[in-house]
CSV table of N, CA, C and O in Angstrom, one decimal:
chain,number,residue,atom,x,y,z
W,935,MET,N,101.6,90.3,98.4
W,935,MET,CA,101.6,90.1,99.8
W,935,MET,C,103.0,89.9,100.2
W,935,MET,O,103.8,89.3,99.5
W,936,VAL,N,103.3,90.4,101.4
W,936,VAL,CA,104.7,90.4,101.9
W,936,VAL,C,104.8,89.4,103.0
W,936,VAL,O,104.0,89.3,103.9
W,937,GLY,N,105.9,88.7,103.0
W,937,GLY,CA,106.1,87.8,104.1
W,937,GLY,C,106.9,88.4,105.3
W,937,GLY,O,108.1,88.3,105.3
W,938,LEU,N,106.2,89.1,106.1
W,938,LEU,CA,106.8,89.6,107.4
W,938,LEU,C,106.1,89.0,108.5
W,938,LEU,O,105.3,89.6,109.2
W,939,GLY,N,106.2,87.7,108.7
W,939,GLY,CA,105.4,87.0,109.7
W,939,GLY,C,104.0,87.0,109.2
W,939,GLY,O,103.7,86.7,108.0
W,940,SER,N,103.1,87.5,110.0
W,940,SER,CA,101.7,87.5,109.6
W,940,SER,C,101.3,88.9,109.2
W,940,SER,O,100.1,89.3,109.0
W,941,GLN,N,102.3,89.8,109.0
W,941,GLN,CA,102.0,91.2,108.6
W,941,GLN,C,102.1,91.4,107.1
W,941,GLN,O,102.9,90.7,106.4
W,942,ARG,N,101.3,92.4,106.6
W,942,ARG,CA,101.4,92.7,105.2
W,942,ARG,C,101.4,94.2,105.0
W,942,ARG,O,100.9,94.9,105.8
W,943,LEU,N,102.0,94.6,103.9
W,943,LEU,CA,102.1,96.0,103.5
W,943,LEU,C,101.3,96.2,102.3
W,943,LEU,O,101.3,95.4,101.4
W,944,LEU,N,100.5,97.2,102.2
W,944,LEU,CA,99.6,97.5,101.1
W,944,LEU,C,100.1,98.8,100.4
W,944,LEU,O,100.2,99.8,101.1
W,945,LEU,N,100.3,98.8,99.1
W,945,LEU,CA,100.5,100.0,98.4
W,945,LEU,C,99.2,100.6,98.1
W,945,LEU,O,98.4,100.1,97.4
W,946,LEU,N,99.0,101.8,98.7
W,946,LEU,CA,97.7,102.4,98.7
W,946,LEU,C,97.4,103.2,97.4
W,946,LEU,O,96.5,102.9,96.7
W,947,LEU,N,98.3,104.1,97.1
W,947,LEU,CA,97.9,105.0,96.0
W,947,LEU,C,99.1,105.8,95.6
W,947,LEU,O,99.9,106.2,96.4
W,948,SER,N,99.3,105.9,94.3
W,948,SER,CA,100.4,106.8,93.8
W,948,SER,C,99.8,108.2,93.8
W,948,SER,O,98.9,108.5,93.1
W,949,LEU,N,100.3,109.1,94.6
W,949,LEU,CA,99.7,110.4,94.8
W,949,LEU,C,100.3,111.5,94.0
W,949,LEU,O,99.6,112.5,93.7
W,950,LEU,N,101.6,111.4,93.8
W,950,LEU,CA,102.3,112.5,93.2
W,950,LEU,C,103.0,112.2,92.0
W,950,LEU,O,103.8,111.2,92.0
W,951,VAL,N,102.8,112.9,90.9
W,951,VAL,CA,103.6,112.7,89.7
W,951,VAL,C,104.1,114.1,89.4
W,951,VAL,O,103.3,115.0,89.1
W,952,ALA,N,105.4,114.4,89.7
W,952,ALA,CA,105.9,115.7,89.6
W,952,ALA,C,107.2,115.7,88.8
W,952,ALA,O,108.0,114.7,88.8
W,953,PRO,N,107.5,116.8,88.2
W,953,PRO,CA,108.8,116.9,87.5
W,953,PRO,C,110.0,116.7,88.4
W,953,PRO,O,109.9,117.2,89.5
W,954,ALA,N,111.0,116.1,88.0
W,954,ALA,CA,112.2,116.0,88.8
W,954,ALA,C,113.3,116.9,88.3
W,954,ALA,O,113.0,118.0,87.9
W,955,VAL,N,114.5,116.5,88.2
W,955,VAL,CA,115.6,117.4,87.8
W,955,VAL,C,115.5,117.8,86.3
W,955,VAL,O,115.5,119.0,86.0
W,956,ASP,N,115.5,116.9,85.4
W,956,ASP,CA,115.4,117.1,84.0
W,956,ASP,C,113.9,117.2,83.6
W,956,ASP,O,113.1,116.6,84.2
W,957,ALA,N,113.7,117.9,82.5
W,957,ALA,CA,112.3,118.1,82.1
W,957,ALA,C,111.6,116.8,81.8
W,957,ALA,O,110.4,116.7,81.9
W,958,LEU,N,112.4,115.8,81.4
W,958,LEU,CA,111.8,114.5,81.0
W,958,LEU,C,111.7,113.5,82.2
W,958,LEU,O,111.1,112.5,82.2
W,959,ASP,N,112.4,113.9,83.3
W,959,ASP,CA,112.4,113.1,84.5
W,959,ASP,C,111.1,113.4,85.3
W,959,ASP,O,110.5,114.4,85.2
W,960,TYR,N,110.7,112.4,86.1
W,960,TYR,CA,109.6,112.6,87.0
W,960,TYR,C,109.7,111.8,88.2
W,960,TYR,O,110.5,110.8,88.3
W,961,SER,N,109.0,112.2,89.3
W,961,SER,CA,109.0,111.4,90.5
W,961,SER,C,107.5,111.0,90.9
W,961,SER,O,106.6,111.8,90.6
W,962,VAL,N,107.4,109.8,91.4
W,962,VAL,CA,106.1,109.3,91.8
W,962,VAL,C,106.2,109.0,93.3
W,962,VAL,O,107.0,108.2,93.7
W,963,ARG,N,105.3,109.5,94.1
W,963,ARG,CA,105.3,109.2,95.5
W,963,ARG,C,104.2,108.1,95.7
W,963,ARG,O,103.0,108.2,95.3
W,964,PHE,N,104.5,107.0,96.4
W,964,PHE,CA,103.6,106.0,96.8
W,964,PHE,C,103.4,106.0,98.3
W,964,PHE,O,104.3,106.0,99.0
W,965,ASP,N,102.1,106.0,98.7
W,965,ASP,CA,101.8,105.9,100.1
W,965,ASP,C,101.6,104.4,100.4
W,965,ASP,O,101.0,103.7,99.6
W,966,VAL,N,102.0,104.0,101.6
W,966,VAL,CA,102.0,102.6,102.0
W,966,VAL,C,101.3,102.5,103.4
W,966,VAL,O,101.6,103.4,104.3
W,967,ALA,N,100.5,101.5,103.5
W,967,ALA,CA,99.9,101.3,104.8
W,967,ALA,C,100.2,99.9,105.3
W,967,ALA,O,100.3,98.9,104.5
W,968,HIS,N,100.6,99.7,106.6
W,968,HIS,CA,100.9,98.4,107.1
W,968,HIS,C,99.6,98.0,107.9
W,968,HIS,O,98.8,98.8,108.4
W,969,GLU,N,99.4,96.6,107.9
W,969,GLU,CA,98.1,96.2,108.5
W,969,GLU,C,98.0,96.5,110.0
W,969,GLU,O,97.0,96.5,110.6
W,970,SER,N,99.2,96.8,110.6
W,970,SER,CA,99.2,97.2,112.0
W,970,SER,C,98.6,98.6,112.2
W,970,SER,O,98.3,99.0,113.3
W,971,GLY,N,98.5,99.4,111.1
W,971,GLY,CA,97.9,100.7,111.2
W,971,GLY,C,99.0,101.8,110.9
W,971,GLY,O,98.6,102.9,110.7
W,972,SER,N,100.2,101.4,110.9
W,972,SER,CA,101.3,102.4,110.6
W,972,SER,C,101.3,102.7,109.1
W,972,SER,O,100.8,101.9,108.3
W,973,ALA,N,101.8,103.8,108.7
W,973,ALA,CA,101.8,104.2,107.3
W,973,ALA,C,103.1,105.0,107.0
W,973,ALA,O,103.8,105.4,107.9
W,974,GLY,N,103.4,105.1,105.7
W,974,GLY,CA,104.6,105.8,105.3
W,974,GLY,C,104.5,106.0,103.8
W,974,GLY,O,103.5,105.8,103.2
W,975,SER,N,105.6,106.4,103.2
W,975,SER,CA,105.6,106.6,101.8
W,975,SER,C,107.1,106.4,101.3
W,975,SER,O,108.0,106.4,102.0
W,976,PHE,N,107.2,106.3,99.9
W,976,PHE,CA,108.5,106.3,99.3
W,976,PHE,C,108.3,106.9,97.9
W,976,PHE,O,107.2,107.0,97.4
W,977,THR,N,109.3,107.4,97.4
W,977,THR,CA,109.3,108.1,96.1
W,977,THR,C,110.2,107.4,95.1
W,977,THR,O,111.3,107.1,95.4
W,978,VAL,N,109.7,107.2,93.9
W,978,VAL,CA,110.5,106.7,92.8
W,978,VAL,C,110.7,107.8,91.8
W,978,VAL,O,109.8,108.5,91.4
W,979,THR,N,112.0,108.1,91.5
W,979,THR,CA,112.4,109.1,90.5
W,979,THR,C,112.8,108.4,89.3
W,979,THR,O,113.7,107.5,89.3
W,980,VAL,N,112.2,108.7,88.1
W,980,VAL,CA,112.5,108.0,86.9
W,980,VAL,C,113.2,109.0,86.0
W,980,VAL,O,112.8,110.2,85.8
W,981,ARG,N,114.3,108.5,85.4
W,981,ARG,CA,115.2,109.3,84.5
W,981,ARG,C,114.9,108.8,83.1
W,981,ARG,O,115.4,107.8,82.6
W,982,GLU,N,114.0,109.5,82.4
W,982,GLU,CA,113.5,109.1,81.1
W,982,GLU,C,114.7,108.9,80.1
W,982,GLU,O,114.7,108.0,79.2
W,983,ALA,N,115.7,109.8,80.2
W,983,ALA,CA,116.8,109.7,79.2
W,983,ALA,C,117.6,108.3,79.3
W,983,ALA,O,118.2,107.9,78.4
W,984,LYS,N,117.5,107.7,80.5
W,984,LYS,CA,118.2,106.4,80.7
W,984,LYS,C,117.5,105.2,80.0
W,984,LYS,O,118.1,104.3,79.6
W,985,ALA,N,116.2,105.3,80.0
W,985,ALA,CA,115.4,104.2,79.4
W,985,ALA,C,114.0,104.8,79.1
W,985,ALA,O,113.0,104.6,79.8
W,986,PRO,N,113.9,105.5,77.9
W,986,PRO,CA,112.7,106.2,77.6
W,986,PRO,C,111.4,105.3,77.5
W,986,PRO,O,110.3,105.7,77.9
W,987,LEU,N,111.6,104.1,76.9
W,987,LEU,CA,110.4,103.2,76.7
W,987,LEU,C,109.9,102.8,78.1
W,987,LEU,O,108.7,102.8,78.4
W,988,ALA,N,110.8,102.3,79.0
W,988,ALA,CA,110.4,101.9,80.3
W,988,ALA,C,109.8,103.0,81.1
W,988,ALA,O,108.8,102.9,81.8
W,989,ALA,N,110.4,104.2,81.0
W,989,ALA,CA,109.9,105.4,81.7
W,989,ALA,C,108.5,105.7,81.3
W,989,ALA,O,107.7,106.0,82.2
W,990,ARG,N,108.2,105.7,80.0
W,990,ARG,CA,106.9,106.0,79.6
W,990,ARG,C,105.9,105.0,80.0
W,990,ARG,O,104.8,105.3,80.4
W,991,ARG,N,106.3,103.7,79.9
W,991,ARG,CA,105.4,102.6,80.3
W,991,ARG,C,105.1,102.7,81.8
W,991,ARG,O,103.9,102.6,82.2
W,992,PHE,N,106.1,103.0,82.6
W,992,PHE,CA,105.9,103.1,84.1
W,992,PHE,C,104.9,104.3,84.4
W,992,PHE,O,103.9,104.1,85.1
W,993,LEU,N,105.0,105.4,83.7
W,993,LEU,CA,104.1,106.5,83.9
W,993,LEU,C,102.7,106.2,83.5
W,993,LEU,O,101.7,106.5,84.1
W,994,GLU,N,102.6,105.5,82.3
W,994,GLU,CA,101.3,105.0,81.9
W,994,GLU,C,100.6,104.1,83.0
W,994,GLU,O,99.4,104.2,83.2
W,995,MET,N,101.4,103.2,83.5
W,995,MET,CA,100.9,102.3,84.5
W,995,MET,C,100.5,103.1,85.8
W,995,MET,O,99.4,102.8,86.3
W,996,VAL,N,101.3,104.0,86.2
W,996,VAL,CA,100.9,104.8,87.4
W,996,VAL,C,99.6,105.6,87.1
W,996,VAL,O,98.6,105.5,87.9
W,997,ASN,N,99.5,106.2,85.9
W,997,ASN,CA,98.3,107.0,85.6
W,997,ASN,C,97.1,106.2,85.4
W,997,ASN,O,95.9,106.6,85.6
W,998,SER,N,97.2,104.9,85.0
W,998,SER,CA,96.1,104.0,84.8
W,998,SER,C,95.6,103.4,86.1
W,998,SER,O,94.6,102.7,86.2
W,999,GLY,N,96.3,103.6,87.2
W,999,GLY,CA,95.9,103.0,88.5
W,999,GLY,C,96.4,101.6,88.7
W,999,GLY,O,96.0,100.9,89.6
W,1000,PHE,N,97.4,101.2,87.9
W,1000,PHE,CA,97.9,99.8,87.9
W,1000,PHE,C,98.3,99.4,89.3
W,1000,PHE,O,98.1,98.3,89.7
W,1001,PHE,N,99.0,100.3,90.0
W,1001,PHE,CA,99.6,99.9,91.3
W,1001,PHE,C,98.7,100.1,92.5
W,1001,PHE,O,99.1,99.7,93.6
W,1002,GLU,N,97.6,100.7,92.3
W,1002,GLU,CA,96.7,101.0,93.4
W,1002,GLU,C,96.2,99.8,94.1
W,1002,GLU,O,95.6,98.9,93.4
W,1003,GLY,N,96.3,99.7,95.4
W,1003,GLY,CA,95.8,98.6,96.2
W,1003,GLY,C,96.6,97.3,96.1
W,1003,GLY,O,96.1,96.3,96.5
W,1004,ASN,N,97.8,97.4,95.6
W,1004,ASN,CA,98.7,96.2,95.5
W,1004,ASN,C,99.4,96.0,96.7
W,1004,ASN,O,99.7,96.9,97.5
W,1005,TYR,N,99.8,94.7,96.9
W,1005,TYR,CA,100.6,94.3,98.1
W,1005,TYR,C,102.0,94.1,97.6
W,1005,TYR,O,102.3,93.8,96.4
W,1006,PHE,N,103.0,94.4,98.5
W,1006,PHE,CA,104.4,94.1,98.2
W,1006,PHE,C,104.5,92.6,98.3
W,1006,PHE,O,103.9,91.9,99.1
W,1007,PHE,N,105.3,92.0,97.4
W,1007,PHE,CA,105.5,90.5,97.5
W,1007,PHE,C,106.8,90.1,98.0
W,1007,PHE,O,107.1,89.0,98.2
W,1008,ARG,N,107.7,91.1,98.3
W,1008,ARG,CA,109.0,90.8,98.9
W,1008,ARG,C,109.5,92.0,99.7
W,1008,ARG,O,109.6,93.1,99.1
W,1009,VAL,N,109.9,91.8,100.9
W,1009,VAL,CA,110.5,92.8,101.7
W,1009,VAL,C,111.7,92.3,102.4
W,1009,VAL,O,111.6,91.3,103.1
W,1010,VAL,N,112.8,92.9,102.2
W,1010,VAL,CA,114.1,92.6,102.9
W,1010,VAL,C,114.4,93.9,103.6
W,1010,VAL,O,114.9,94.8,103.0
W,1011,PRO,N,114.1,94.0,104.9
W,1011,PRO,CA,114.3,95.3,105.7
W,1011,PRO,C,115.7,95.8,105.5
W,1011,PRO,O,116.7,95.1,105.5
W,1012,GLY,N,115.8,97.1,105.2
W,1012,GLY,CA,117.0,97.8,105.0
W,1012,GLY,C,117.7,97.6,103.6
W,1012,GLY,O,118.8,98.1,103.4
W,1013,PHE,N,117.0,96.8,102.8
W,1013,PHE,CA,117.6,96.5,101.5
W,1013,PHE,C,116.6,96.7,100.3
W,1013,PHE,O,116.9,97.6,99.4
W,1014,VAL,N,115.5,96.0,100.2
W,1014,VAL,CA,114.7,96.1,99.1
W,1014,VAL,C,113.2,95.8,99.4
W,1014,VAL,O,112.9,95.0,100.3
W,1015,VAL,N,112.3,96.4,98.7
W,1015,VAL,CA,110.9,96.1,98.7
W,1015,VAL,C,110.5,95.9,97.2
W,1015,VAL,O,110.8,96.8,96.4
W,1016,GLN,N,109.8,94.8,96.9
W,1016,GLN,CA,109.4,94.6,95.5
W,1016,GLN,C,107.9,94.5,95.4
W,1016,GLN,O,107.2,93.9,96.2
W,1017,PHE,N,107.4,95.2,94.3
W,1017,PHE,CA,106.0,95.1,94.0
W,1017,PHE,C,106.0,95.3,92.4
W,1017,PHE,O,107.0,95.5,91.8
W,1018,GLY,N,104.9,95.1,91.8
W,1018,GLY,CA,104.8,95.3,90.4
W,1018,GLY,C,103.7,94.6,89.7
W,1018,GLY,O,103.2,95.0,88.7
W,1019,LEU,N,103.2,93.5,90.3
W,1019,LEU,CA,102.1,92.8,89.7
W,1019,LEU,C,100.8,93.5,90.2
W,1019,LEU,O,100.7,93.8,91.4
W,1020,SER,N,99.9,93.7,89.4
W,1020,SER,CA,98.6,94.3,89.8
W,1020,SER,C,97.8,93.3,90.6
W,1020,SER,O,97.8,92.1,90.3
W,1021,GLY,N,97.2,93.8,91.7
W,1021,GLY,CA,96.3,93.0,92.5
W,1021,GLY,C,95.0,92.7,91.8
W,1021,GLY,O,94.1,91.9,92.2
W,1022,ASN,N,94.8,93.5,90.7
W,1022,ASN,CA,93.5,93.4,89.9
W,1022,ASN,C,93.9,92.5,88.6
W,1022,ASN,O,94.6,92.9,87.8
W,1023,LEU,N,93.4,91.3,88.6
W,1023,LEU,CA,93.7,90.3,87.5
W,1023,LEU,C,93.3,90.9,86.1
W,1023,LEU,O,94.1,90.8,85.2
W,1024,THR,N,92.2,91.5,86.0
W,1024,THR,CA,91.8,92.1,84.7
W,1024,THR,C,92.8,93.2,84.3
W,1024,THR,O,93.2,93.2,83.1
W,1025,ARG,N,93.1,94.1,85.2
W,1025,ARG,CA,94.1,95.1,84.9
W,1025,ARG,C,95.5,94.5,84.5
W,1025,ARG,O,96.1,95.0,83.6
W,1026,GLN,N,95.9,93.5,85.2
W,1026,GLN,CA,97.2,92.8,84.9
W,1026,GLN,C,97.1,92.2,83.5
W,1026,GLN,O,98.1,92.3,82.7
W,1027,GLN,N,96.0,91.6,83.1
W,1027,GLN,CA,95.9,91.0,81.8
W,1027,GLN,C,95.9,92.0,80.7
W,1027,GLN,O,96.5,91.7,79.6
W,1028,VAL,N,95.4,93.2,80.9
W,1028,VAL,CA,95.4,94.2,79.9
W,1028,VAL,C,96.9,94.6,79.6
W,1028,VAL,O,97.3,94.7,78.5
W,1029,TRP,N,97.7,94.7,80.7
W,1029,TRP,CA,99.1,95.1,80.5
W,1029,TRP,C,99.9,93.9,80.0
W,1029,TRP,O,100.8,94.1,79.2
W,1030,ASP,N,99.6,92.7,80.3
W,1030,ASP,CA,100.3,91.5,79.8
W,1030,ASP,C,100.1,91.4,78.3
W,1030,ASP,O,101.0,91.0,77.6
W,1031,ARG,N,98.9,91.8,77.8
W,1031,ARG,CA,98.7,91.7,76.3
W,1031,ARG,C,99.6,92.7,75.6
W,1031,ARG,O,99.8,92.5,74.4
W,1032,ARG,N,100.0,93.7,76.2
W,1032,ARG,CA,100.9,94.7,75.5
W,1032,ARG,C,102.3,94.1,75.2
W,1032,ARG,O,103.0,94.6,74.4
W,1033,GLY,N,102.6,93.0,75.9
W,1033,GLY,CA,103.9,92.4,75.7
W,1033,GLY,C,105.0,93.1,76.4
W,1033,GLY,O,104.9,94.1,77.0
W,1034,PRO,N,106.2,92.4,76.4
W,1034,PRO,CA,107.3,93.0,77.1
W,1034,PRO,C,107.9,94.2,76.3
W,1034,PRO,O,107.7,94.3,75.1
W,1035,LEU,N,108.6,95.0,77.0
W,1035,LEU,CA,109.4,96.1,76.4
W,1035,LEU,C,110.6,95.5,75.7
W,1035,LEU,O,111.2,94.6,76.2
W,1036,ARG,N,111.1,96.1,74.7
W,1036,ARG,CA,112.3,95.7,74.1
W,1036,ARG,C,113.4,96.3,75.0
W,1036,ARG,O,113.3,97.3,75.7
W,1037,ASP,N,114.6,95.6,75.0
W,1037,ASP,CA,115.7,96.1,75.8
W,1037,ASP,C,116.2,97.5,75.4
W,1037,ASP,O,116.1,97.8,74.2
W,1038,GLU,N,116.6,98.2,76.3
W,1038,GLU,CA,117.1,99.6,76.1
W,1038,GLU,C,118.5,99.6,76.6
W,1038,GLU,O,118.7,99.3,77.8
W,1039,SER,N,119.5,100.0,75.8
W,1039,SER,CA,120.8,100.1,76.3
W,1039,SER,C,121.0,101.3,77.2
W,1039,SER,O,120.3,102.3,76.9
W,1040,SER,N,121.7,101.2,78.2
W,1040,SER,CA,122.0,102.4,79.1
W,1040,SER,C,122.8,103.4,78.4
W,1040,SER,O,123.7,103.1,77.7
W,1041,LEU,N,122.4,104.7,78.6
W,1041,LEU,CA,123.1,105.8,77.9
W,1041,LEU,C,124.2,106.3,78.8
W,1041,LEU,O,124.1,106.3,79.9
C-alpha cells in the first residue's frame, strides 16, 4: 500500500517478458492502476550479466505471478516507487523458504 494521502497504487500484472539488448537481458512491463481510475505502466530491464542469480530469481518471481495484485509500499514522486512483497501471504512464504540470494559482485 502506498501512502499518497488516501490514494493507493496497485501493481496489476506483469504483461511482457521480452529480450532486451543482450541475449541474456530481458525486460518486464508492469501495468499499474490508481484507485482514482488512472492507469499507466513501467518497464524493468534486467541485465543478467551484472547479477545472474538475482536476474534469474526475479524472472522466476515474475513468471510465478509473485507480483500480481501487489500494492506499492513507498512512492516518492519523481524519484522512486518501491514494491516487492507479495500481497499473497502463502506465495510470500513459499519464496521466503528459499532463503536469501548470496551476494553477487558487480562485473
